[in-house]
Short mmCIF file of C-alpha atoms in Angstrom, two decimals:
data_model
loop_
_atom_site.label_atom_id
_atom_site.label_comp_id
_atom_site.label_asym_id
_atom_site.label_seq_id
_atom_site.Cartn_x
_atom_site.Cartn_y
_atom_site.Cartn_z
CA UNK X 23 51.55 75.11 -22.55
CA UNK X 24 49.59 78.04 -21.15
CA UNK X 25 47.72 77.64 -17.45
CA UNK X 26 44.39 77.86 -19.57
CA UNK X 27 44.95 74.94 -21.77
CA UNK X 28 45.98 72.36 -18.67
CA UNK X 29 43.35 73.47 -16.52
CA UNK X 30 41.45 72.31 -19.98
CA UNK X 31 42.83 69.24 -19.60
CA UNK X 32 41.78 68.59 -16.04
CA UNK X 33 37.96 69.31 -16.63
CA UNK X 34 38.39 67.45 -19.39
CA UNK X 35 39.87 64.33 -17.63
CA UNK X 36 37.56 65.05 -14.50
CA UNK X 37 34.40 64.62 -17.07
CA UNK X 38 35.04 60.92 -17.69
CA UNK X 39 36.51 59.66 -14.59
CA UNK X 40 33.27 59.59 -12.70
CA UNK X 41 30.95 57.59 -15.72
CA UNK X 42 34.03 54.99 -16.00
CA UNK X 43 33.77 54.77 -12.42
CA UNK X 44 30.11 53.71 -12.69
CA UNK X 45 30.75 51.47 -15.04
CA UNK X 46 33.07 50.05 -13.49
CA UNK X 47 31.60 49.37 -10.48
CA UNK X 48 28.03 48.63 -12.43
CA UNK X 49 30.52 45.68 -14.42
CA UNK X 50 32.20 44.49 -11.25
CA UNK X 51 28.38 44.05 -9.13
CA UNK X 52 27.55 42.70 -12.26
CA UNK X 53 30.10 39.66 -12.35
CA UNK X 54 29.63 39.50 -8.70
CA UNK X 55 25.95 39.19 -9.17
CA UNK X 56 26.55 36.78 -11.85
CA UNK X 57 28.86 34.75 -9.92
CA UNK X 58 26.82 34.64 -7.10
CA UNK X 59 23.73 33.39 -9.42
CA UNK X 60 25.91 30.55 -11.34
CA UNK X 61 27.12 29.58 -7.93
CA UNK X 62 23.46 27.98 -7.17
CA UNK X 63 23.66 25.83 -9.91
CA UNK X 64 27.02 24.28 -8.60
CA UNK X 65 25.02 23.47 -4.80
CA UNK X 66 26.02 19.50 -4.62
CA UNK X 67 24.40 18.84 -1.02
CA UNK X 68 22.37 20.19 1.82
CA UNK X 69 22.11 19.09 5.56
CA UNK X 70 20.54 16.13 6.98
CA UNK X 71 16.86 16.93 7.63
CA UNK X 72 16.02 17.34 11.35
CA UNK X 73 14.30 14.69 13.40
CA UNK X 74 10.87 17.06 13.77
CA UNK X 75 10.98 17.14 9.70
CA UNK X 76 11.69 14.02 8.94
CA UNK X 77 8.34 13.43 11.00
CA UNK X 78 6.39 15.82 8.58
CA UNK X 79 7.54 14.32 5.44
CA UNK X 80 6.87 10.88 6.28
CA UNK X 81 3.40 11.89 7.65
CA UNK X 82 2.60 13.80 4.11
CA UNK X 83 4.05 10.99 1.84
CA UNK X 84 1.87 8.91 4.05
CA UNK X 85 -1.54 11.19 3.42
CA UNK X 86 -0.92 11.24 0.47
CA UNK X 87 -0.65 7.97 -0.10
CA UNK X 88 -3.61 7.12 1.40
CA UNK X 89 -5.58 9.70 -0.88
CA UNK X 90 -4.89 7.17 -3.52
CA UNK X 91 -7.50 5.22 -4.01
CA UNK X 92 -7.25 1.34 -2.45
CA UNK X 93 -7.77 -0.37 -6.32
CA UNK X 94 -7.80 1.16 -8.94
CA UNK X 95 -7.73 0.42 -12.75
CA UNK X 96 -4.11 0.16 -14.71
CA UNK X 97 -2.29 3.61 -15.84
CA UNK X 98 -2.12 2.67 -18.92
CA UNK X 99 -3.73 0.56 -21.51
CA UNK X 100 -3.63 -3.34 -21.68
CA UNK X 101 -5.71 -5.72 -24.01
CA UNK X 102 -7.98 -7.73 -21.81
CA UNK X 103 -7.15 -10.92 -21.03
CA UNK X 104 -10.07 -13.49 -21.07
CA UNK X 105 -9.81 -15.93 -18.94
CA UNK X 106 -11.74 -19.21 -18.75
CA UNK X 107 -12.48 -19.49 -15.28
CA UNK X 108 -15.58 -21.42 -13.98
CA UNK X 109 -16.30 -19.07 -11.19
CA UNK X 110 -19.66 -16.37 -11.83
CA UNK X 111 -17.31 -13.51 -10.40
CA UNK X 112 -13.62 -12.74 -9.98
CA UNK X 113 -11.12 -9.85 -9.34
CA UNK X 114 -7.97 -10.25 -9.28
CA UNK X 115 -5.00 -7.27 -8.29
CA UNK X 116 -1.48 -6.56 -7.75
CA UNK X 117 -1.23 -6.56 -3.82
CA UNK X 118 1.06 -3.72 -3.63
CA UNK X 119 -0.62 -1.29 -5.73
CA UNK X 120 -3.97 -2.38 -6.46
CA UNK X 121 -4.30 -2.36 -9.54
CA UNK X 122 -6.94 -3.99 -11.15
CA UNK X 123 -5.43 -6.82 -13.52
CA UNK X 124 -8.65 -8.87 -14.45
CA UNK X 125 -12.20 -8.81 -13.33
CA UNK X 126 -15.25 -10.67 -14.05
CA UNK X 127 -18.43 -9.68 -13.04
CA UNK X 128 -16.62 -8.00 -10.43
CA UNK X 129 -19.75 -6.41 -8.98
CA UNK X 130 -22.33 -9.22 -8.73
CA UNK X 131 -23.52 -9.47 -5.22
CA UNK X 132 -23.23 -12.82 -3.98
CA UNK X 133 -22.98 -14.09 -0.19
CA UNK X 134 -19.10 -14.43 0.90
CA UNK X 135 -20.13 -17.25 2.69
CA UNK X 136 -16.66 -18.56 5.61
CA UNK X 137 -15.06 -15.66 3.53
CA UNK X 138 -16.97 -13.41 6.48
CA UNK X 139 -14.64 -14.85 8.81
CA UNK X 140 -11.58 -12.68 7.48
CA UNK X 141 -13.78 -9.45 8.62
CA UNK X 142 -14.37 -11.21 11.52
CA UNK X 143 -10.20 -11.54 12.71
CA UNK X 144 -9.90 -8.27 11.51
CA UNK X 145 -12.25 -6.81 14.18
CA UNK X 146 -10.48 -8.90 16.61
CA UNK X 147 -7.16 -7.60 15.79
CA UNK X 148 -8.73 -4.21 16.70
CA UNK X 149 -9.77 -4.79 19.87
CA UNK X 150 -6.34 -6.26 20.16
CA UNK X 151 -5.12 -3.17 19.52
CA UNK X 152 -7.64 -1.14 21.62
CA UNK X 153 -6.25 -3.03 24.43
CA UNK X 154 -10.07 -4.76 25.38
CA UNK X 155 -8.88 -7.98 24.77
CA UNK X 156 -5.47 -10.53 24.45
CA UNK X 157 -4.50 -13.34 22.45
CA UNK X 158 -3.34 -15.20 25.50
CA UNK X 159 -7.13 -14.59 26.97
CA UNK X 160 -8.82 -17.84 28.47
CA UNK X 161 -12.34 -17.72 26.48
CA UNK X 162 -15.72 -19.01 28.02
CA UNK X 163 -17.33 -21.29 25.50
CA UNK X 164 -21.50 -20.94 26.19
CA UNK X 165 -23.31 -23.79 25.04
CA UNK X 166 -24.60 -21.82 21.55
CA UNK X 167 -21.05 -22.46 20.59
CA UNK X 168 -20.53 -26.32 21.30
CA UNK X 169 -19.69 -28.02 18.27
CA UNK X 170 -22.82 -30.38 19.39
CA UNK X 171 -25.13 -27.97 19.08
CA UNK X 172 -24.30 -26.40 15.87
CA UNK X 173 -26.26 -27.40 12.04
CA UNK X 174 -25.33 -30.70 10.74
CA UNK X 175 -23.15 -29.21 7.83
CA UNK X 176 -21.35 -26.19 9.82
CA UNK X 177 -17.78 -26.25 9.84
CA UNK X 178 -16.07 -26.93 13.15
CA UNK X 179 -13.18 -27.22 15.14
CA UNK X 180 -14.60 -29.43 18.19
CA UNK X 181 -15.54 -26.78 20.77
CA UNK X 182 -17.22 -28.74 23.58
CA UNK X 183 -17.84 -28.15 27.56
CA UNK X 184 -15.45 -26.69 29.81
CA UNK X 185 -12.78 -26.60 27.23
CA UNK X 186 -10.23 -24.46 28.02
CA UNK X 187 -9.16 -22.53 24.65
CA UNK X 188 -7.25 -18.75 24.17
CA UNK X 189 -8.11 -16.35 21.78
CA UNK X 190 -5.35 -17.40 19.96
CA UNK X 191 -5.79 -20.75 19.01
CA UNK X 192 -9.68 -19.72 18.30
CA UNK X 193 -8.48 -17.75 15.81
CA UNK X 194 -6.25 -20.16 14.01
CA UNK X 195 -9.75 -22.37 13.94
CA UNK X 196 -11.29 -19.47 12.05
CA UNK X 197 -8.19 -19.54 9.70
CA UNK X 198 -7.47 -23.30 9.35
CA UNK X 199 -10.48 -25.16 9.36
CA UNK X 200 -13.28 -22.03 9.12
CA UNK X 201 -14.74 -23.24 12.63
CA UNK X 202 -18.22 -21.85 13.01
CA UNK X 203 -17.88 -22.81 16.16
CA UNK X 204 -14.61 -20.63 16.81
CA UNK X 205 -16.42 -17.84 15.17
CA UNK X 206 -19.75 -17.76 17.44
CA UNK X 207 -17.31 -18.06 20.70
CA UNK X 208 -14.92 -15.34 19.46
CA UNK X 209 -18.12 -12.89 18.46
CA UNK X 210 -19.84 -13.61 22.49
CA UNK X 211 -16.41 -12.63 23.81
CA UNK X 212 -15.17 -9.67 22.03
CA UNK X 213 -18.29 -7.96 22.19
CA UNK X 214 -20.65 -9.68 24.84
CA UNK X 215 -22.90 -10.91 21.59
CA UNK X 216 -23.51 -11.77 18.37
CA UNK X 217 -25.87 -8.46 17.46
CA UNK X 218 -23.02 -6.24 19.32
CA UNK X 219 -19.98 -7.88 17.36
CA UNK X 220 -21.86 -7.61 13.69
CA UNK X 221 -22.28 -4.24 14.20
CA UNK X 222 -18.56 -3.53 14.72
CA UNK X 223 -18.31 -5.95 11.26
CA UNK X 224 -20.54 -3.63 9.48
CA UNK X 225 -18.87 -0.30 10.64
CA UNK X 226 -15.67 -1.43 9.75
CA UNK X 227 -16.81 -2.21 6.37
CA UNK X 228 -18.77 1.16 5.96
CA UNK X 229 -15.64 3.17 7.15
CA UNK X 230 -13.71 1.24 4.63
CA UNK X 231 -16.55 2.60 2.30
CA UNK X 232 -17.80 -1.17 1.29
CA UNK X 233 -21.10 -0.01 0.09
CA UNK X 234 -22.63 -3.32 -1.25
CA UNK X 235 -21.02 -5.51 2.02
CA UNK X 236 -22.89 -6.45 4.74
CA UNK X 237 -23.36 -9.32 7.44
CA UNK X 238 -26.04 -10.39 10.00
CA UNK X 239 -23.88 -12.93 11.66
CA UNK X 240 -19.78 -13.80 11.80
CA UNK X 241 -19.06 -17.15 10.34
CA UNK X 242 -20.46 -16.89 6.92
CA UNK X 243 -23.25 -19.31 7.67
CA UNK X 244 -25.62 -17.01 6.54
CA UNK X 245 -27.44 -16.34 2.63
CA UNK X 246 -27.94 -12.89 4.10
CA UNK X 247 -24.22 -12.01 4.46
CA UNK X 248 -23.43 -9.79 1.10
CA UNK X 249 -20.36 -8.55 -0.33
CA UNK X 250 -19.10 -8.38 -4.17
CA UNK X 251 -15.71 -9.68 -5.63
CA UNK X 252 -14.65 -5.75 -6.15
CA UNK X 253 -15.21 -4.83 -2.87
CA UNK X 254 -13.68 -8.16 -0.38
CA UNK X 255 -11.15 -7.84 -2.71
CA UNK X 256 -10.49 -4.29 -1.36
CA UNK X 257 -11.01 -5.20 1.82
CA UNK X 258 -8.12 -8.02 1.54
CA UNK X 259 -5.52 -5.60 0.71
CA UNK X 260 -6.28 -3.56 3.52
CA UNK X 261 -6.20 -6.52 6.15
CA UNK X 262 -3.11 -7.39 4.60
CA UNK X 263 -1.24 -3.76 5.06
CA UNK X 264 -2.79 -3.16 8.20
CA UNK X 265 -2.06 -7.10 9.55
CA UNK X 266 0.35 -8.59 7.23
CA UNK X 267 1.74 -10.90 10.19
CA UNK X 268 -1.33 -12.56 10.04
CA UNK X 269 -0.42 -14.24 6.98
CA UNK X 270 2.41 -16.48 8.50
CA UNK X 271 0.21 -17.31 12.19
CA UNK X 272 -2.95 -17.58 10.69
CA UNK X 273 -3.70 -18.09 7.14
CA UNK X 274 -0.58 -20.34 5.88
CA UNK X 275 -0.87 -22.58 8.58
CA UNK X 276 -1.58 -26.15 7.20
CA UNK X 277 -3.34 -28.06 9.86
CA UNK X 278 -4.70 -27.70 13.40
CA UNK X 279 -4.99 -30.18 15.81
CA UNK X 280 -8.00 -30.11 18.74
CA UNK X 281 -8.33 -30.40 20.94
CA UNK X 282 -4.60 -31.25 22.90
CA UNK X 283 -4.88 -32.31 26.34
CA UNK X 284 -4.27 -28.52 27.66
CA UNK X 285 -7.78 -27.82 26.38
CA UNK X 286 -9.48 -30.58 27.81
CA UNK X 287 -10.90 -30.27 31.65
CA UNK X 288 -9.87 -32.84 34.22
CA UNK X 289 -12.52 -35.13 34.00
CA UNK X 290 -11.70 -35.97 30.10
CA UNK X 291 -7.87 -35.30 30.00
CA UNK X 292 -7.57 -39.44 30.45
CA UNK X 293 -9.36 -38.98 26.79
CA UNK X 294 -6.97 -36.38 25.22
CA UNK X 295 -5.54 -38.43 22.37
CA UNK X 296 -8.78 -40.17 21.31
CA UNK X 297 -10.31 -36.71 21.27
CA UNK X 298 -7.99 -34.90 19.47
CA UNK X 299 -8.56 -35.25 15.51
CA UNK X 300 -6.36 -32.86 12.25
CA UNK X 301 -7.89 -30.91 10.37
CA UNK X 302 -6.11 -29.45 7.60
CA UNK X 303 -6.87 -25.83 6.32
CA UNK X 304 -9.90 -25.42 3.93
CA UNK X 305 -7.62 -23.33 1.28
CA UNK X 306 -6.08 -26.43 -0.51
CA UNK X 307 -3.86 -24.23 -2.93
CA UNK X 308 -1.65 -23.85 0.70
CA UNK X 309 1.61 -25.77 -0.07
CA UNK X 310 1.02 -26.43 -3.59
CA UNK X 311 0.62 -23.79 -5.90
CA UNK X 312 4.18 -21.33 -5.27
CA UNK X 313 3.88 -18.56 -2.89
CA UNK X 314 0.57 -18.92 -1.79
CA UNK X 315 0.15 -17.91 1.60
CA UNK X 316 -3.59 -17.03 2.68
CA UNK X 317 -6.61 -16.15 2.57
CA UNK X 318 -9.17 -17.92 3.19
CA UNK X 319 -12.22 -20.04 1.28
CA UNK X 320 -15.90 -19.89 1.77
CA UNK X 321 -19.01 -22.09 0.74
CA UNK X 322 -22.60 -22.39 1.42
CA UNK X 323 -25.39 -23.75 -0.87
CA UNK X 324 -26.77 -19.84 -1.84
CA UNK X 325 -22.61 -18.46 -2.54
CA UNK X 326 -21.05 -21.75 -4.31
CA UNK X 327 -17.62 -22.19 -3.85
CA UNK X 328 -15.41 -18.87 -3.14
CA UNK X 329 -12.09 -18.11 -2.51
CA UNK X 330 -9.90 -15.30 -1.11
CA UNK X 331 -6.25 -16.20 -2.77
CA UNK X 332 -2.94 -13.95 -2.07
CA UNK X 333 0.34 -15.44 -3.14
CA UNK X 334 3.77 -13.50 -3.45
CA UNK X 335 6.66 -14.92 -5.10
CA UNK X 336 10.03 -12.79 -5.04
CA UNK X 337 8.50 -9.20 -4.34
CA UNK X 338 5.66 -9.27 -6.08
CA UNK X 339 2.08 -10.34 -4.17
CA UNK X 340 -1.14 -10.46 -5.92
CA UNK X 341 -4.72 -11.23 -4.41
CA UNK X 342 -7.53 -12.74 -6.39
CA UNK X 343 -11.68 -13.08 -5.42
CA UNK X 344 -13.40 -15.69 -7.28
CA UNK X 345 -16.95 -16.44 -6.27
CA UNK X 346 -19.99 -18.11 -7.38
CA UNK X 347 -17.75 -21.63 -8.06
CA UNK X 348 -19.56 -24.24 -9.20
CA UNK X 349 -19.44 -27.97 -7.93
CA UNK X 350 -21.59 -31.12 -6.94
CA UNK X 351 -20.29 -31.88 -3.44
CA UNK X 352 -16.88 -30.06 -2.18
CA UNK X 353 -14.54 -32.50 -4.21
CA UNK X 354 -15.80 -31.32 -7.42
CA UNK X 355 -15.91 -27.42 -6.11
CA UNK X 356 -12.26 -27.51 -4.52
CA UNK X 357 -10.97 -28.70 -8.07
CA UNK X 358 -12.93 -25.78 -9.62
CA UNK X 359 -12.11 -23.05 -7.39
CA UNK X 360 -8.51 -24.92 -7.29
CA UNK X 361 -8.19 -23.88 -11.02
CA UNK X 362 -10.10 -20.78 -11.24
CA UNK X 363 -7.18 -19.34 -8.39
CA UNK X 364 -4.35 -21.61 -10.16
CA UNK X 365 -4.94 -19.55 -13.40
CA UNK X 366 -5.59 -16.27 -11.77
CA UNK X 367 -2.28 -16.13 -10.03
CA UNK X 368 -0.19 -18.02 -12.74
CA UNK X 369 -1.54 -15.34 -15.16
CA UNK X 370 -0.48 -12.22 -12.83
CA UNK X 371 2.93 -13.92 -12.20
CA UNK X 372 3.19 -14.32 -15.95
CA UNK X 373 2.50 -10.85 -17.00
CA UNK X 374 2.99 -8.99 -14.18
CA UNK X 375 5.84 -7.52 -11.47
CA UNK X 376 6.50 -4.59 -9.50
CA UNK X 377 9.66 -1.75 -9.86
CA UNK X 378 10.60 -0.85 -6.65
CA UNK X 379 12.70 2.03 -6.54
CA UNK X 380 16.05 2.45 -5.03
CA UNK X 381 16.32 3.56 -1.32
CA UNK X 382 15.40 7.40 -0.90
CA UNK X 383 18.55 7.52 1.39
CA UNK X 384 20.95 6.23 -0.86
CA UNK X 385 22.60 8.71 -3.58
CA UNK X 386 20.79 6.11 -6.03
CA UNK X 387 17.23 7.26 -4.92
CA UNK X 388 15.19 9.33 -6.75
CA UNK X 389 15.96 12.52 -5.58
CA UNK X 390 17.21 15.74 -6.69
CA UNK X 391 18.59 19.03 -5.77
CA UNK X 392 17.22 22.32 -6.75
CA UNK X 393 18.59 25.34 -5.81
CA UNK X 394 16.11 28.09 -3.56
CA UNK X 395 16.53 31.98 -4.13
CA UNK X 396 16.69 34.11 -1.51
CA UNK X 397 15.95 31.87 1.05
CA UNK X 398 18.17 31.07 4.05
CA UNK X 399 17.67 27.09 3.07
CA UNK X 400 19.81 27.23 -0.42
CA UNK X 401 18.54 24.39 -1.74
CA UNK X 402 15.69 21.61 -1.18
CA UNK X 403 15.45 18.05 -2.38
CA UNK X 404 12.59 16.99 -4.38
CA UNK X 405 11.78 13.52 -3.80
CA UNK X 406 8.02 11.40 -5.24
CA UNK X 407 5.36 12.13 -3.10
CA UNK X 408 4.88 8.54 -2.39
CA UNK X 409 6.39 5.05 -2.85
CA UNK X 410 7.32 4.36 -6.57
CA UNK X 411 6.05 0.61 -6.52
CA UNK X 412 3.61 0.13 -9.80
CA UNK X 413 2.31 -2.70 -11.63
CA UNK X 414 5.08 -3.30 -14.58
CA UNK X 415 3.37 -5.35 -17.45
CA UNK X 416 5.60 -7.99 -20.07
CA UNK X 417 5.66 -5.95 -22.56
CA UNK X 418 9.31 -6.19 -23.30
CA UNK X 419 11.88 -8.95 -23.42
CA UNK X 420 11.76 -12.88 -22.77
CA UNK X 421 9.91 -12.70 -19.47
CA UNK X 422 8.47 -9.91 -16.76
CA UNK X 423 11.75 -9.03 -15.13
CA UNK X 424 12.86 -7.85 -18.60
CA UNK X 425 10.51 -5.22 -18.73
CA UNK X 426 10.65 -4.22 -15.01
CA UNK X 427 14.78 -4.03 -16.16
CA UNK X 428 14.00 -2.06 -18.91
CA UNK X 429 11.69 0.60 -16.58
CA UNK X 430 13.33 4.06 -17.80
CA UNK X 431 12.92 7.53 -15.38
CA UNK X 432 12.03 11.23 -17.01
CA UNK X 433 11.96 14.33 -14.90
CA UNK X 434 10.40 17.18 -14.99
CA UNK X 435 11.96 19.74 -12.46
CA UNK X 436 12.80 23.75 -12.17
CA UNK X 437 16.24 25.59 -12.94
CA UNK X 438 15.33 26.92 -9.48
CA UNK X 439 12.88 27.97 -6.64
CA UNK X 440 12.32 31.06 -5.41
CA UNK X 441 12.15 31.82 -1.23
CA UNK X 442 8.82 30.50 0.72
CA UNK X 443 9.22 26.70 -0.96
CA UNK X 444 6.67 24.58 0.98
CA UNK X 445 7.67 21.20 2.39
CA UNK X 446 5.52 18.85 1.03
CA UNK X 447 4.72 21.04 -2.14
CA UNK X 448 4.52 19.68 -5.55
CA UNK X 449 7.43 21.45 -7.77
CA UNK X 450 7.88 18.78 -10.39
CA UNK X 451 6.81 15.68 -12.12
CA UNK X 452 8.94 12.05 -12.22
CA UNK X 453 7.65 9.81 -14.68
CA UNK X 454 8.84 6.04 -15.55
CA UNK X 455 8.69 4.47 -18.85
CA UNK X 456 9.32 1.46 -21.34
CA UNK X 457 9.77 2.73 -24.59
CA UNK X 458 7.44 5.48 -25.19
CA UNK X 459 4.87 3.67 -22.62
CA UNK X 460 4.60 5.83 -19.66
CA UNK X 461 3.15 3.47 -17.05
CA UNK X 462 3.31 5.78 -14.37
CA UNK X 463 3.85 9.32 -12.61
CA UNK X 464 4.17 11.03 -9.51
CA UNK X 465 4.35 14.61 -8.18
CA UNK X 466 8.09 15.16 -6.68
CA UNK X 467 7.59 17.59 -3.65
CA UNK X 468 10.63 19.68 -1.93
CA UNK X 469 11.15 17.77 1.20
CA UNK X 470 11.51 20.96 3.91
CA UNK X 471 10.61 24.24 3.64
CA UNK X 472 13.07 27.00 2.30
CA UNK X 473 11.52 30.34 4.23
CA UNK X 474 12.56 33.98 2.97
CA UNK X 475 15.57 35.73 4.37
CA UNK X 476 14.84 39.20 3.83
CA UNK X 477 13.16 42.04 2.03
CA UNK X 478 16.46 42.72 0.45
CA UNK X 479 17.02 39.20 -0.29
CA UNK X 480 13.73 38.72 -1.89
CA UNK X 481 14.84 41.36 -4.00
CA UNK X 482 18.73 40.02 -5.40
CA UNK X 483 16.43 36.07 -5.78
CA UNK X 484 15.06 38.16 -8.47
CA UNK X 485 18.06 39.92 -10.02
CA UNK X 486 19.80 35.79 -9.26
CA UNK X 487 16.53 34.48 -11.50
CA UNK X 488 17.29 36.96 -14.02
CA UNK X 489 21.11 36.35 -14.29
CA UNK X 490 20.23 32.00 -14.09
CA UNK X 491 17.52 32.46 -16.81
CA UNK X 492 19.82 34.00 -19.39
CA UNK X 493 22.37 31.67 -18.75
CA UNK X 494 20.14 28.59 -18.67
CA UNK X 495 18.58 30.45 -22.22
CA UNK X 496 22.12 30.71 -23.74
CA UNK X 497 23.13 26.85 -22.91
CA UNK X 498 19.86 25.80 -24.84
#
C-alpha cells in the first residue's frame, strides 16, 4: 500500500474520532443527567425538622387556622332538617368545627338573660391569666351583693355579711346555681365596679366581633342585655377552646352547697349546718341526657327560657343555643327547653361525627414527599395546612361511624418543586370524600423551606425538570 493511501487512512480515521467522541460523552452526561433526575423520584425520607422550624410550622398551621372563620355553614349540601322545637330561636353546631348543623331564627335578638354569666367567667379567666387576680383570692362581699338585698326573684347562692368566700367557689355559684349574687361580688372585685367590669364584657365581645351582643350589667338580670342565638353560640365555642377545663370545675358540676362552716364568720359558725342549704345546677339535662357537660341556662320574663347546651359523646362535641322558650312558671319552661336541647343534640349525634385524621408524626399521617430541584433541601413534606377534623354527615351505611369509615382521601400534588420552596406555602390540594361527595379540602403546604444552591444548580433543576417531565409523560 503506497505512503499516500495510509496517510489517507489516518485523516480519514482522525475525521470521525472526534464527533464519536462528542457523542459519546453528550450520551454518557446524558444518562448521568438522567440518572441523576430519576434518582429524585426514588427520595424515601428527609431529616427531622429542627426545633426553630417546628416552631414556624405550628405557628402557621395555627394562623391559619384561625383565619377560618369560628362557624360557618356545611361544605357541602344537606336537606334541612326541620325540627319541632318550641323555642323562638336556636343554633345548633359541631363543637370542633363549627359548622352550622341547624338554625332557627338564628339571628333574632333576644336578651340572654343568666346566659350573660358565661361572658362574665370568661373575663374572669382573663384576668386570671393577666395575673390581677387568683382563684384562691379571699373576696369582700359589699352589702349590694347580700343575697338580702337583692330582687325577690334573683337567683342566689346565699351571700350574706362577713362571709368569707374565694373566687373560686364564687364562680362555681355563677355555674351551678346562676347566683346573681356571685355575679355582682365577682364584677366589684375584678374590676373595682359594675360600669368598669361591663365594659371589659363588651370589649371582649366586640374583639370577638359579636356585633348584635351587648350587656349593661353581669348576671343576666337585665331586658337590656342583647345577644342572638348565632352569635352566643360563637362565643361558646370560643370559651370552650380557649377554657375547655372549665367544663369539668364549673359547668358539669351537679350541686353546690353554701354556705360550709369555712365561709361563715365566728359569730355564726355555731349556725353552719342550719345555714347551709343544696342547690343543684340550673341546667337539668346535667346527668341525664349522655355526654352533656355544660353550659349554662338563662331566664327572665323579657328572654323566656334559654339554654347554652354542649355535650360530647366519644369524640364528637356539639353545642346548641335555643332561646325564646316558652313556659308558665319554670316547671313547665325546664320541660320545654329540656326537649328543645334533648332533640337538638340527639339529632347531631344521629347524623353527625367527626374524621380525625391519623397523627402527622406517624408514617400513617397525611403527608407526603416531593422531591425539590436544585435546592440543597432535596425534598420537603407537604402536610394540610390545618387540622383535618370536619363534620362527617350519615350518608352512608347503618349508622354515622359508617360513613366517617367510609371517608376516602384524593391528592393533588407536583412530580416536583423547583429551588426557593416556601415553608408554609401552598403546593397542593388534599381532599376527602364519600362516594363522589367531597365534604371537604385543604391546601397541603411544604413544611420547611428548600433554598437554592447555586446559579449552576438552578440551571441542571431545569435540565432535571426536563429529563422528570418526559419520563413522568412516557409512564402516562
Amino acid at each position: 500500500m503506497s505512503e499516500k493511501k495510509v496517510n489517507n487512512n489516518k485523516k480519514s480515521s482522525l475525521k470521525w474520532i472526534i464527533p464519536i467522541s462528542v457523542l459519546a460523552f453528550f450520551l454518557a452526561a446524558a444518562g448521568i443527567l438522567t440518572g441523576r433526575a430519576l434518582s429524585y423520584s426514588k427520595i424515601e425520607e428527609v431529616r427531622a425538622l429542627t426545633e426553630e422550624e417546628n416552631l414556624e410550622l405550628n405557628q402557621i398551621r395555627e394562623n391559619y387556622k384561625t383565619s377560618l372563620p369560628v362557624i360557618s355553614e356545611l361544605p357541602y349540601s344537606l336537606e334541612k332538617k326541620n325540627l319541632d322545637l318550641y323555642c323562638k330561636s336556636a343554633i345548633l353546631i359541631d363543637g370542633q368545627t363549627g359548622s352550622i348543623l341547624y338554625e332557627k331564627n338564628a339571628d333574632e335578638e333576644i336578651p340572654p338573660a343568666s346566659m350573660t354569666k358565661l361572658v362574665e367567667m370568661y373575663v374572669v379567666y382573663e384576668a386570671i391569666a393577666a395575673g390581677s387576680v387568683k382563684l384562691t383570692d379571699i373576696v369582700p362581699l359589699p352589702p349590694e351583693c347580700w343575697a338580702e338585698n337583692l330582687p325577690w326573684d334573683a337567683s342566689r347562692m346565699g351571700l350574706g355579711q362577713d362571709q368569707i368566700v374565694t373566687l373560686d367557689e364564687l364562680l362555681l355559684g355563677l355555674a351551678i346555681p346562676s347566683a346573681n349574687d356571685a355575679s355582682i361580688a365577682v364584677a366589684n372585685y375584678v374590676a373595682g365596679d359594675m360600669d368598669s367590669f361591663v365594659a371589659r364584657m363588651n370589649k371582649v365581645v366586640k374583639d370577638l366581633g359579636l356585633e348584635h351582643t351587648h350587656f349593661v350589667e353581669s348576671s343576666g338580670y337585665s331586658e337590656n342585655n342583647v345577644t342572638t342565638p348565632r352569635e352566643f353560640v360563637k362565643f361558646c365555642k370560643i370559651y370552650l377552646e380557649k377554657y375547655p377545663w372549665a367544663l369539668e370545675k364549673y359547668h358539669s358540676k351537679a350541686f353546690l352547697r353554701y354556705p360550709r362552716e369555712e365561709n361563715l364568720p365566728e359569730y355564726e359558725r355555731y349556725m353552719a349546718d342550719a345555714m347551709a342549704y343544696t342547690q343543684y345546677n340550673t341546667n337539668k339535662l346535667i346527668g341525664k341526657l349522655a355526654g352533656v357537660d355544660g353550659l349554662k341556662t338563662g331566664y327572665i320574663d323579657e328572654s323566656g327560657y334559654n339554654l347554652a347546651l354542649t355535650a360530647k359523646r366519644n369524640e364528637s362535641r356539639f353545642i346548641s343555643i335555643t332561646m325564646g322558650g316558652p313556659g308558665q312558671g319554670s316547671a313547665e319552661g325546664n320541660r320545654y327547653r329540656n326537649a328543645d336541647g334533648s332533640s337538638l343534640m340527639n339529632y347531631a349525634f344521629t347524623n353527625f361525627a367527626d374524621y380525625k385524621a391519623p397523627d402527622l408524626k406517624s408514617r400513617k399521617g397525611h403527608r407526603y414527599l416531593v422531591p425539590v430541584l436544585g435546592a440543597k433541601e432535596k425534598a420537603v413534606y407537604l402536610i394540610p395546612a390545618a387540622d383535618e377534623t370536619f363534620t362527617v354527615p350519615f350518608i352512608t351505611g347503618s349508622s354515622v361511624e359508617d360513613s366517617v369509615s367510609s371517608v376516602k382521601v384524593s391528592i393533588e400534588i407536583p412530580s416536583y418543586l423547583k429551588a426557593n420552596a416556601q415553608a408554609g406555602k401552598e403546593y397542593g390540594k388534599i381532599k376527602y370524600y364519600i362516594g363522589d361527595n367531597l365534604l371537604y379540602s385543604l391546601p397541603l403546604i411544604a413544611d420547611r423551606k428548600a433554598g437554592s444552591a447555586s446559579t449552576f444548580a438552578k440551571f441542571r433543576a431545569e435540565l432535571f425538570a426536563l429529563v422528570l417531565n418526559i419520563f413522568n409523560n412516557n409512564k402516562k
